Rosetta silent file (secondary structure, phi, psi, omega in degrees, C-alpha in Angstrom):
SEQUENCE: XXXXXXXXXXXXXXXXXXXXXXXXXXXXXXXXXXXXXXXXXXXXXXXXXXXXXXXXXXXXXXXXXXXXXXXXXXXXXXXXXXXXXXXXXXXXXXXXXXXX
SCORE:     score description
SCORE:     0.000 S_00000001
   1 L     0.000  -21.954  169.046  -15.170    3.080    2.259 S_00000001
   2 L   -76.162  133.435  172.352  -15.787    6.814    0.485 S_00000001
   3 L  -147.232  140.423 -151.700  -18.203    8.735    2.095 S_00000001
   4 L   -57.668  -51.604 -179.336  -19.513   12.356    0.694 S_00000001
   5 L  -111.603   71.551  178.073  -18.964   13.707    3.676 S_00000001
   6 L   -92.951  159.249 -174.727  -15.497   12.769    4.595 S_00000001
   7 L   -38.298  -76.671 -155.772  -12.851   15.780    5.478 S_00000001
   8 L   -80.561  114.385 -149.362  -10.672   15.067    3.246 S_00000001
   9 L   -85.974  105.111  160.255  -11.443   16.234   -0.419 S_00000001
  10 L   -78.792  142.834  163.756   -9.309   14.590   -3.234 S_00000001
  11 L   -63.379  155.463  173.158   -9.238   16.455   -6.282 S_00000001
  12 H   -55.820  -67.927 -162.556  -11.062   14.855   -9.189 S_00000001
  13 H   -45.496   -9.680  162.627   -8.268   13.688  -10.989 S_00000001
  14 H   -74.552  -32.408 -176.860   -7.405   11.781   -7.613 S_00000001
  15 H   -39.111  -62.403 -121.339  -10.744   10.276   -7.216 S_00000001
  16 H   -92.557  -33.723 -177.606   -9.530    6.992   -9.116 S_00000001
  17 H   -49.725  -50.301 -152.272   -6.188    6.706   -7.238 S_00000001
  18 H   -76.416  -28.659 -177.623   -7.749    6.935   -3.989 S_00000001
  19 H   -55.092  -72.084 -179.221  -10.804    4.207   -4.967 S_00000001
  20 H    -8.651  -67.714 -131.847   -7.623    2.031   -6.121 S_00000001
  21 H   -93.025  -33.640  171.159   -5.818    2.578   -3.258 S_00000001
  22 H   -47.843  -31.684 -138.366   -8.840    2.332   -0.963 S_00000001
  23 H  -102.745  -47.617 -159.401   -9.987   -0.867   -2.781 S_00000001
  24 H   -82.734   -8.889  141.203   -6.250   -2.402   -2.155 S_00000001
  25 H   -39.248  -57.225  158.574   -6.352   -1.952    1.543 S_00000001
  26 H   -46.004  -66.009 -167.924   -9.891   -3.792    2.090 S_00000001
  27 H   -69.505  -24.228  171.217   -8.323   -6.629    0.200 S_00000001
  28 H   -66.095  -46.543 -177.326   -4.968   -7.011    2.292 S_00000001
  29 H   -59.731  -56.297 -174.247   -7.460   -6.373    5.246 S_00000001
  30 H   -68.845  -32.540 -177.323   -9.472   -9.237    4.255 S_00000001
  31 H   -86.543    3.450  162.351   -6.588  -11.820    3.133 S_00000001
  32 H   -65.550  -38.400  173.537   -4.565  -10.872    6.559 S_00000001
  33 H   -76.991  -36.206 -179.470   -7.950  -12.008    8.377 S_00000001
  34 H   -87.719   -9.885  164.040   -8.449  -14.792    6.731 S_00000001
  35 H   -65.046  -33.093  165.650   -5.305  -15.820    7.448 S_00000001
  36 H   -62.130  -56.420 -167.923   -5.463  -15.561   10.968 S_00000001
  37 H   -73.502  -11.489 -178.032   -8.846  -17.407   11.263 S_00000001
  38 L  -105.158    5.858  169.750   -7.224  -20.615    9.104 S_00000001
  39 H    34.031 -141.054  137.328   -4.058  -20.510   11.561 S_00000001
  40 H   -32.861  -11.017  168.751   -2.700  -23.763   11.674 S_00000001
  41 H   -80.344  -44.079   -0.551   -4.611  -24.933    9.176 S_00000001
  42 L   123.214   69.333 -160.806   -2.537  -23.784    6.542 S_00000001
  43 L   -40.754  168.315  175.881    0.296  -26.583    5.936 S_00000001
  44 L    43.416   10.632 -169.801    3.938  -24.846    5.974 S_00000001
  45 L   -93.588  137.883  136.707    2.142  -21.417    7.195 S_00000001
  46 L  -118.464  160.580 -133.324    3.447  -19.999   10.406 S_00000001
  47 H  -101.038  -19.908  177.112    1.374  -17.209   12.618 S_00000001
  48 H   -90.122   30.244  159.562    5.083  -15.859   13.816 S_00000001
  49 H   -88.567  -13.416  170.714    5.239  -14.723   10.231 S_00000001
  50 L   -88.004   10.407  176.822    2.783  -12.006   10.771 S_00000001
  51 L   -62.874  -64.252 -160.587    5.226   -9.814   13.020 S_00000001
  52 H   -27.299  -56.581  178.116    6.646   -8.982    9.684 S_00000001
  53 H   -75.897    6.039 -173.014    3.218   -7.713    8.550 S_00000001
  54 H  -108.465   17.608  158.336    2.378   -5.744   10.977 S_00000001
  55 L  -120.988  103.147 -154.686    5.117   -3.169   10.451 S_00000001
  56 L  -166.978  150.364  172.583    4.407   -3.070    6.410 S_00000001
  57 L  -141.786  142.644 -158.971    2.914    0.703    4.603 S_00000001
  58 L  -106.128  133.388  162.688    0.757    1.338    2.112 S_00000001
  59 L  -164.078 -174.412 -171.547    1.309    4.493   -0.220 S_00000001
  60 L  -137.028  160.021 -177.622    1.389    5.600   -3.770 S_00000001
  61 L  -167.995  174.131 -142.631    4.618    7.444   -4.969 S_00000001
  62 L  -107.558  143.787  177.531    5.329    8.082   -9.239 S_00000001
  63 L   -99.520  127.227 -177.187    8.003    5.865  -10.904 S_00000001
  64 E   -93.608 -165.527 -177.811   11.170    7.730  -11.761 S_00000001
  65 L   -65.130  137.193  179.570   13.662    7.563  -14.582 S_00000001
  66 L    87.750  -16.152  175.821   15.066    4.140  -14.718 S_00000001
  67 E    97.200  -26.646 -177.175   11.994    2.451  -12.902 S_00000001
  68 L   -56.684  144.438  174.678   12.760    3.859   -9.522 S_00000001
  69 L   -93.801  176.019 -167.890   10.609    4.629   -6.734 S_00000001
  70 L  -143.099  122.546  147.030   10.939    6.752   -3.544 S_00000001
  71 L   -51.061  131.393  163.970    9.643    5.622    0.166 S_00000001
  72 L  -103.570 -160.494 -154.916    8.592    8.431    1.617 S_00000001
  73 H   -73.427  -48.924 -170.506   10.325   10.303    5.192 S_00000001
  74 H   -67.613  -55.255 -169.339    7.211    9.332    6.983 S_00000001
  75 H   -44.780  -37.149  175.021    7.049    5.511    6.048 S_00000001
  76 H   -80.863  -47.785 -148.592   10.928    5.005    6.707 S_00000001
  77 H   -79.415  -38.480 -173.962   11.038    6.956    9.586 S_00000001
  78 H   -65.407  -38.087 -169.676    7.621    4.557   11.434 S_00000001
  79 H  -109.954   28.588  146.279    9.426    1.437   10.167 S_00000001
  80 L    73.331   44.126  153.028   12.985    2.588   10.975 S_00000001
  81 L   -86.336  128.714  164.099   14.506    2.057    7.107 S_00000001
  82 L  -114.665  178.437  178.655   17.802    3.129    6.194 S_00000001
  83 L   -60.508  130.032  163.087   20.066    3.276    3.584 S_00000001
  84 L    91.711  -33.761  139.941   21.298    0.272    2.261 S_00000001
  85 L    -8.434  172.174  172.072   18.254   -1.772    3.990 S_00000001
  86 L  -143.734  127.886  152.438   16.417   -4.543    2.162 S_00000001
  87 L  -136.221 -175.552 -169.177   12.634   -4.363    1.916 S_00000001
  88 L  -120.073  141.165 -163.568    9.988   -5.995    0.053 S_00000001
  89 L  -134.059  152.755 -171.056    7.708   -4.126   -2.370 S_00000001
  90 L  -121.278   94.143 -177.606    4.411   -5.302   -3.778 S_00000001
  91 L   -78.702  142.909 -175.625    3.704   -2.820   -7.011 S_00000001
  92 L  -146.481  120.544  171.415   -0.263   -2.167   -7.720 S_00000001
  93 L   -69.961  151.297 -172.916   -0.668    0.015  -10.900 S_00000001
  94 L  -149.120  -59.782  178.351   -3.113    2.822   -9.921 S_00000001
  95 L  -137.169  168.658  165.902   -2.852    5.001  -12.910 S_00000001
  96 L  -133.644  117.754 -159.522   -1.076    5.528  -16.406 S_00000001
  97 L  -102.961   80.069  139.765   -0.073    8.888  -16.751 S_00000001
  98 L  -124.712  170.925 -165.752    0.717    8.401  -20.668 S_00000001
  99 L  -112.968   66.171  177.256    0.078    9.875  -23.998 S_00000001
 100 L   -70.260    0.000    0.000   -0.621    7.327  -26.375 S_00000001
């Protein structure tokens, strides 16, 4: 999915994030497909469970004091979260920015 000459330039120290982040996109794209194609096959699965996934965002944001995280203004504002909301979050480790 990287290609030398795409626009946008990550800094090195990004490179790893973005393969990460790159890598965990393909695989949602592929189990979201295969999900489709087994349809009904798939005791207790039902296909008007994928509206849900199709308003869903992928980013990377830095864990703050306390474990929290931050959505950012664009992601809330496309899938119209507010305060006080409930969403569902799927954590992917990308890097570990410690000093062991």
């Amino acid at each position: 999915m990287t290609d030398e000459n795409d626009v946008t330039m990550w800094p090195p120290m990004f490179k790893g994030m973005q393969e990460a982040s790159e890598q965990a996109i393909e695989s949602q794209q592929e189990m979201l497909q295969q999900m489709m194609s087994a349809g009904s096959g798939m005791p207790g699965f039902d296909m008007n469970q994928l509206g849900a996934m199709s308003q869903m965002a992928t980013f990377k944001t830095r864990v703050q004091s306390g474990g929290r995280i931050s959505i950012p203004d664009a992601e809330r504002e496309a899938l119209d979260i507010e305060e006080g909301d409930i969403v569902q979050t799927v954590v992917l480790p990308v890097k570990r920015n410690r000093t062991e």
